[in-house]
PDB file of C-alpha atoms in Angstrom:
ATOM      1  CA  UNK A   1     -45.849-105.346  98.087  1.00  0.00           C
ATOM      2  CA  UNK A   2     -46.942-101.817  97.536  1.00  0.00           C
ATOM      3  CA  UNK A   3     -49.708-102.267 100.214  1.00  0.00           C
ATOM      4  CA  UNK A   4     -47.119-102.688 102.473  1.00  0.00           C
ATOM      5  CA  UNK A   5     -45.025-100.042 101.561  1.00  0.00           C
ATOM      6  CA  UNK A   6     -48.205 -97.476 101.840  1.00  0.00           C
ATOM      7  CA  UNK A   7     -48.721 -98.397 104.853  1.00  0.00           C
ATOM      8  CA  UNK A   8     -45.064 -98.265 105.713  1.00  0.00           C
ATOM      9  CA  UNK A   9     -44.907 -94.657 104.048  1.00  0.00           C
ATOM     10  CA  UNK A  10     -48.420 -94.057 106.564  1.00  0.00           C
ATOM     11  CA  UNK A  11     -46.691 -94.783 109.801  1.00  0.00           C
ATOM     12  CA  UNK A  12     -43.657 -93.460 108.939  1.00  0.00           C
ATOM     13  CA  UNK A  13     -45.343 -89.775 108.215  1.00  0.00           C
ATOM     14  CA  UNK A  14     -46.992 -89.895 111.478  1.00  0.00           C
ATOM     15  CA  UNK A  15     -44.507 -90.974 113.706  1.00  0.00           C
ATOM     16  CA  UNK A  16     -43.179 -87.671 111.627  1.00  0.00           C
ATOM     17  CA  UNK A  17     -45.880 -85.767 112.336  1.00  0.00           C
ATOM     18  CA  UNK A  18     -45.898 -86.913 115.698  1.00  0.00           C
ATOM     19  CA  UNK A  19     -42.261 -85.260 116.475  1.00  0.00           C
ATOM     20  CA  UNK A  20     -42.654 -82.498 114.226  1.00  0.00           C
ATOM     21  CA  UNK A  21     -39.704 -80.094 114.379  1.00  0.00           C
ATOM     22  CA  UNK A  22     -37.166 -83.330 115.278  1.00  0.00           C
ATOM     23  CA  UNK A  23     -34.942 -82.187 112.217  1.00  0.00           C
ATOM     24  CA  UNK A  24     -32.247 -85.168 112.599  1.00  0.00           C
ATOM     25  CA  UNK A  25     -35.328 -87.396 113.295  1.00  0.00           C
ATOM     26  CA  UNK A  26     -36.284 -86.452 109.455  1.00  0.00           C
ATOM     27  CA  UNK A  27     -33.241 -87.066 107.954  1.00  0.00           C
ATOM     28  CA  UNK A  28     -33.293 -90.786 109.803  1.00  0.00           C
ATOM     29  CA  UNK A  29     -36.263 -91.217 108.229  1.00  0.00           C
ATOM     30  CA  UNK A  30     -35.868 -89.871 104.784  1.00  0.00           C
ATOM     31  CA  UNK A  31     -32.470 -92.299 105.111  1.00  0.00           C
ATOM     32  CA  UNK A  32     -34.371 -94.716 105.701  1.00  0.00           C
ATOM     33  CA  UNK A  33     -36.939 -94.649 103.402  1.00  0.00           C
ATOM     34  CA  UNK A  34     -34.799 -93.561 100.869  1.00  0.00           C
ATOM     35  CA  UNK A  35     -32.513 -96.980 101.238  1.00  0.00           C
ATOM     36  CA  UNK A  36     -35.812 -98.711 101.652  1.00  0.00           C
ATOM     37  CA  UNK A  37     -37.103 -97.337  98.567  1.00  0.00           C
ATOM     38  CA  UNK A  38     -40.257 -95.959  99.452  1.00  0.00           C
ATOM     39  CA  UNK A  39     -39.908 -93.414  97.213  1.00  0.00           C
ATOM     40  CA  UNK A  40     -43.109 -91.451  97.750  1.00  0.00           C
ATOM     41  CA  UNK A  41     -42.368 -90.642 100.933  1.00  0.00           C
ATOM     42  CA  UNK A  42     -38.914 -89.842  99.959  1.00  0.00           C
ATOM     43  CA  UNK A  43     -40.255 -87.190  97.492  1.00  0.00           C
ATOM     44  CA  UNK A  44     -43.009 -85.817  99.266  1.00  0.00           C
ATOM     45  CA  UNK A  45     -40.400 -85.099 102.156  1.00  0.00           C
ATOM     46  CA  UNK A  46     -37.684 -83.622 100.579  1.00  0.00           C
ATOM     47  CA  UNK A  47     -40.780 -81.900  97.990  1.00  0.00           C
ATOM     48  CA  UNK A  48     -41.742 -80.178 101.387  1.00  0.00           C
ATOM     49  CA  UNK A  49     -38.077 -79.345 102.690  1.00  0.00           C
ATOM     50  CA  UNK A  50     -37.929 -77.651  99.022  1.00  0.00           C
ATOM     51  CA  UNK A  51     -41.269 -75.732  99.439  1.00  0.00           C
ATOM     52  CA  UNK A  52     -40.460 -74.228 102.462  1.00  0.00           C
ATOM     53  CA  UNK A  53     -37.026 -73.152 100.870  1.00  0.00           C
ATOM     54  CA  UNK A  54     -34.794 -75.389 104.200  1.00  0.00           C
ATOM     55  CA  UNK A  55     -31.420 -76.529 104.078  1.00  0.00           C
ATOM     56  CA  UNK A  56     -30.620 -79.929 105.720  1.00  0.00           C
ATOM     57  CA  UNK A  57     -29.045 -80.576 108.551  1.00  0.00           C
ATOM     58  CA  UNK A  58     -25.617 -81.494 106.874  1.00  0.00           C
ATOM     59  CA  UNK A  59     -26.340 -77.501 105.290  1.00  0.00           C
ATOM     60  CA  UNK A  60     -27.285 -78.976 101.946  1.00  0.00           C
ATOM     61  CA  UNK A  61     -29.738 -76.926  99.939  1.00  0.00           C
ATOM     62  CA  UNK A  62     -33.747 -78.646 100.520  1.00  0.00           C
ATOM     63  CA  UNK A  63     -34.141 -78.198  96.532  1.00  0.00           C
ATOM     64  CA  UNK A  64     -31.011 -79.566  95.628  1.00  0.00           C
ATOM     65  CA  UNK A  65     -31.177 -82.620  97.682  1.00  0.00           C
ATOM     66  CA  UNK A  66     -35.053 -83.169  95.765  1.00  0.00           C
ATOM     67  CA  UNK A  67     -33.158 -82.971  92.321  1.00  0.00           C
ATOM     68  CA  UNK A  68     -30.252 -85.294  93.238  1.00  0.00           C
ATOM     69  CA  UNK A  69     -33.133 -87.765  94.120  1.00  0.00           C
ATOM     70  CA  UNK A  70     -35.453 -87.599  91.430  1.00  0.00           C
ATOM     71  CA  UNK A  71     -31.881 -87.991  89.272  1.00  0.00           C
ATOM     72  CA  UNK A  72     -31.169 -90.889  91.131  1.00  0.00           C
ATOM     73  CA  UNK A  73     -34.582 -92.237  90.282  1.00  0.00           C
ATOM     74  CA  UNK A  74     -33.950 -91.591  86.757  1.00  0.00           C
ATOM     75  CA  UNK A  75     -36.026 -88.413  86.779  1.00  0.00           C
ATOM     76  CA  UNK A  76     -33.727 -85.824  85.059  1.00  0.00           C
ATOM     77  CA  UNK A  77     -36.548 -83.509  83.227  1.00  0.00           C
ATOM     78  CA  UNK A  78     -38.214 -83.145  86.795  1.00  0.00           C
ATOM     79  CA  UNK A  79     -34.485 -83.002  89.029  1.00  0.00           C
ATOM     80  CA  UNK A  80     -33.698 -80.084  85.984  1.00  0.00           C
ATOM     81  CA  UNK A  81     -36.658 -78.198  86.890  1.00  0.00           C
ATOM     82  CA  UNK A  82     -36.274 -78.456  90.654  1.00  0.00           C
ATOM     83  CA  UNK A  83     -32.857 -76.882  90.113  1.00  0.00           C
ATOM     84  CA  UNK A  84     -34.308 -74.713  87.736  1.00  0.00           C
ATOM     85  CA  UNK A  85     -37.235 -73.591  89.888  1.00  0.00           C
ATOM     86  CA  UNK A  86     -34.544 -73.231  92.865  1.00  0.00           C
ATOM     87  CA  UNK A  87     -32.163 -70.213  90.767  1.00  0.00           C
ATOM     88  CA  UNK A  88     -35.492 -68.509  89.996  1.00  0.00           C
ATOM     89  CA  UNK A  89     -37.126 -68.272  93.235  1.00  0.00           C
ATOM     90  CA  UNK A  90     -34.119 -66.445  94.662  1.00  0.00           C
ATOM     91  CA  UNK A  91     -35.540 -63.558  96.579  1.00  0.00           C
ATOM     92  CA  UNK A  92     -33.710 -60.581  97.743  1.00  0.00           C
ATOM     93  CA  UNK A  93     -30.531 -59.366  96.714  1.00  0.00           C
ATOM     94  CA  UNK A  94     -28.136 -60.401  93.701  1.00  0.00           C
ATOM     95  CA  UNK A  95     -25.941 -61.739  95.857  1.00  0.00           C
ATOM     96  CA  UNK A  96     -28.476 -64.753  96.507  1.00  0.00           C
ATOM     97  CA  UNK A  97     -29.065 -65.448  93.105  1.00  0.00           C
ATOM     98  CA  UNK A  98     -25.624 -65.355  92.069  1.00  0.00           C
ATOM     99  CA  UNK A  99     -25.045 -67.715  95.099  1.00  0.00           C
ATOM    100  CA  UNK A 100     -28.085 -70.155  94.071  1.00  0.00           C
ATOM    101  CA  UNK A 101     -26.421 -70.263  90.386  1.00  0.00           C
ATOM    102  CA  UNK A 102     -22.921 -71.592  91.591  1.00  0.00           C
ATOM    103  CA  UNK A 103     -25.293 -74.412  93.677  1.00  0.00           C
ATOM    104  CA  UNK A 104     -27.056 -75.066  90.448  1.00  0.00           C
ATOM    105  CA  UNK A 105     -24.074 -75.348  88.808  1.00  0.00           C
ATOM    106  CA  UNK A 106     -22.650 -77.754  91.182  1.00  0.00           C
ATOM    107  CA  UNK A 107     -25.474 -80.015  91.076  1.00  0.00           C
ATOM    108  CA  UNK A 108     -26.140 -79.631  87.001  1.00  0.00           C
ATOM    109  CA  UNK A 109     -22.495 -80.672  87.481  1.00  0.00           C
ATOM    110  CA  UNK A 110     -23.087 -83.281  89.575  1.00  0.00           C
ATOM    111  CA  UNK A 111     -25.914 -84.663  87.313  1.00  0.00           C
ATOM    112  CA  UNK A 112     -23.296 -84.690  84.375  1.00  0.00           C
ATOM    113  CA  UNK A 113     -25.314 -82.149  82.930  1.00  0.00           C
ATOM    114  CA  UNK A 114     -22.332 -79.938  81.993  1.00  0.00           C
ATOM    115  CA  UNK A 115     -23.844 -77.771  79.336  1.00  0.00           C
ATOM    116  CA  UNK A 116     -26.103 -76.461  82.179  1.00  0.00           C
ATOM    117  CA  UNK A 117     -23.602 -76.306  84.915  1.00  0.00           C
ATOM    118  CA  UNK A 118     -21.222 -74.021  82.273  1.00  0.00           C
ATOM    119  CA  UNK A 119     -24.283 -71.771  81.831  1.00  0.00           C
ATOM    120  CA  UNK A 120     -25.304 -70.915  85.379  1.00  0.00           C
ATOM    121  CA  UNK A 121     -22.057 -70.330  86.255  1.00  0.00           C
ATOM    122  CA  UNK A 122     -21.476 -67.964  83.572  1.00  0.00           C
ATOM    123  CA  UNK A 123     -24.467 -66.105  84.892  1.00  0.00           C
ATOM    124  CA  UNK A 124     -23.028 -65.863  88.169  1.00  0.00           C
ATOM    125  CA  UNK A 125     -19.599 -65.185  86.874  1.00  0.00           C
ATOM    126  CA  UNK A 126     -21.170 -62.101  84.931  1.00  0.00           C
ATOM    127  CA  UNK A 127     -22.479 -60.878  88.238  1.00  0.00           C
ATOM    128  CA  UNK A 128     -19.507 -61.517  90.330  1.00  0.00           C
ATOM    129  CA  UNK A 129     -16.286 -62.483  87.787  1.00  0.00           C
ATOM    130  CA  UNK A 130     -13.702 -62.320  90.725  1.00  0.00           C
ATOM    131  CA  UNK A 131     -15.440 -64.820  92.753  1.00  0.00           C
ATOM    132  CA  UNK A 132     -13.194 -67.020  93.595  1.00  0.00           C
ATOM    133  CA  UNK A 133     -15.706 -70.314  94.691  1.00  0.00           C
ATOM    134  CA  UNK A 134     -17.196 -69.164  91.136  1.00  0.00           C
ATOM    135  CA  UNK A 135     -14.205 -69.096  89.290  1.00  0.00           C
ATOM    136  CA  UNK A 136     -13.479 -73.212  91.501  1.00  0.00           C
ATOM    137  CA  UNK A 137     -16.527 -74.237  90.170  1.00  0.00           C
ATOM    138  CA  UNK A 138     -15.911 -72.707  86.436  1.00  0.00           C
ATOM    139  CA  UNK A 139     -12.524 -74.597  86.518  1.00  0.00           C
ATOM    140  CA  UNK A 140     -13.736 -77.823  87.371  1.00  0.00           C
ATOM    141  CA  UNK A 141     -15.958 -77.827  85.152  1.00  0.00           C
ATOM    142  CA  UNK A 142     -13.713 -76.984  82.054  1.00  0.00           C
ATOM    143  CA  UNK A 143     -11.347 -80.100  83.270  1.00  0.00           C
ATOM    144  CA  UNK A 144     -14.493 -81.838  83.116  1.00  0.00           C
ATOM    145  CA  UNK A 145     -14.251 -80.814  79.275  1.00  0.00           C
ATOM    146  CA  UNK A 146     -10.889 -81.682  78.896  1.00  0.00           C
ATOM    147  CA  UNK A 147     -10.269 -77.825  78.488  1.00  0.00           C
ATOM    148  CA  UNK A 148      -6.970 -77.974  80.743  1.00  0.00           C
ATOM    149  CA  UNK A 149      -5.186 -75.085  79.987  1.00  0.00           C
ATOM    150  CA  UNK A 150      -8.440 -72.494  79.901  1.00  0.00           C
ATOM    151  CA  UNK A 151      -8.362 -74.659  83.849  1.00  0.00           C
ATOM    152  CA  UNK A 152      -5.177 -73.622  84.272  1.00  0.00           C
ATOM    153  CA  UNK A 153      -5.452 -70.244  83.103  1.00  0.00           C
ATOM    154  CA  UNK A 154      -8.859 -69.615  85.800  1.00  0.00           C
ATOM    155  CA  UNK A 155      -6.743 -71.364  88.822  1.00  0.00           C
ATOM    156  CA  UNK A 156      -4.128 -69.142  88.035  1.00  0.00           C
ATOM    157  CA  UNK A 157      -6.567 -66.188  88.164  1.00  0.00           C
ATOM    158  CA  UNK A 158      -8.027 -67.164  91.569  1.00  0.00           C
ATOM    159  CA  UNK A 159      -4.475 -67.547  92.519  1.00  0.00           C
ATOM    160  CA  UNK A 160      -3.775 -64.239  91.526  1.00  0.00           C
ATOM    161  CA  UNK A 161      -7.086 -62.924  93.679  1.00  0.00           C
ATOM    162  CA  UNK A 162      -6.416 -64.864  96.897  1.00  0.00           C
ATOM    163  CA  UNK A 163      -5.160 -63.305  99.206  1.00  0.00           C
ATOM    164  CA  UNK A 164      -3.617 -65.566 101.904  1.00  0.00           C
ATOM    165  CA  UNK A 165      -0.777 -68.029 101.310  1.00  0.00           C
ATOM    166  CA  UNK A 166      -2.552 -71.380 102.272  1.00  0.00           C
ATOM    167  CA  UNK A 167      -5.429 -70.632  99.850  1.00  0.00           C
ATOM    168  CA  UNK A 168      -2.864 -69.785  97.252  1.00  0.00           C
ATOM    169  CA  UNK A 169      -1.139 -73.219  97.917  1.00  0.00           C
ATOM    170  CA  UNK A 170      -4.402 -75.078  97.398  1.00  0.00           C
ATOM    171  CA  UNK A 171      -4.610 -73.548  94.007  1.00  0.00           C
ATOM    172  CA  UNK A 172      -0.877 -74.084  93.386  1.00  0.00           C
ATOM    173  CA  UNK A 173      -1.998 -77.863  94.359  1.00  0.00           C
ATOM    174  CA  UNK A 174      -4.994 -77.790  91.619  1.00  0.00           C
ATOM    175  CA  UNK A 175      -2.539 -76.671  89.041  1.00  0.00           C
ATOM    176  CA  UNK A 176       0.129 -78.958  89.601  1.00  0.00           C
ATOM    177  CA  UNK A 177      -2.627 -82.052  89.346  1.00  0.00           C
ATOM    178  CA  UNK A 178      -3.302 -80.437  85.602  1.00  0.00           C
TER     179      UNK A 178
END
């Protein structure tokens, strides 16, 4: 009945309100509500995580977690522009931006929007080309295409930049699996 779940949305936000600053409190209740499907509150929750620019408490990006939702929801034009929105309003340095694109690559990625994910990464690849969690993310996504040996070829690059032998054994891993 969408009376009740108003009203259930209602209490919900106050008892919020009422512990403001409980962070894991939040997350119960977004979980909640989110397996609950009362959606608005859902949204207008993780709308104001994204606003003020937070990370959740399991470190996730606030923004991203609103576009995986509103994907979930069948929202794509809106969880693209969240994402969107997120790489633009990097402040600061390069660095964060650059950072912010691999993140929007992982979750265009994770949306199985691929075309996307390949062009945000290039972006921060241009920036930072011997990045190695930028170079991870640029070789999953060519296995995603079925591109196997340009995989390959990037794994073997980060192999070549790592510097330590157990990160150069997880690579070695990742190409063997190819």
């Amino acid at each position: 009945n969408a009376e009740d779940e108003v009203s259930a949305e209602n209490r919900l936000s106050d008892y919020l309100e009422a512990n403001r600053g409980d962070g894991e409190l939040r997350e119960k209740i977004i979980d909640f509500a989110r397996t609950n499907y009362l959606d608005g509150l859902v949204e207008s929750l993780l709308r104001e995580s994204a606003e003020g620019a937070i990370t959740g408490s399991d470190g996730a990006s606030a923004p991203l977690a609103l576009a995986r939702f509103l994907s979930e929801r069948g929202r794509f034009d809106k969880a693209e522009k969240v994402i969107a929105r997120f790489v633009n309003e990097a402040e600061g340095s390069e660095t964060e931006k650059t950072q912010r694109l691999n993140q929007a690559a992982l979750a265009y990625r994770e949306l199985d929007l691929i075309d996307e994910a390949e062009q945000s990464i290039g972006q921060a690849l241009e920036t930072e080309p011997d990045n190695t969690a930028f170079l991870d993310t640029k070789s999953g996504l060519q296995v995603d295409r079925g591109k196997y040996r340009e995989a390959i070829a990037t794994l073997e690059r980060i192999w070549e930049l790592e510097t330590d032998l157990e990160s150069k054994t997880v690579v070695d891993q990742k190409i063997f699996s190819l």
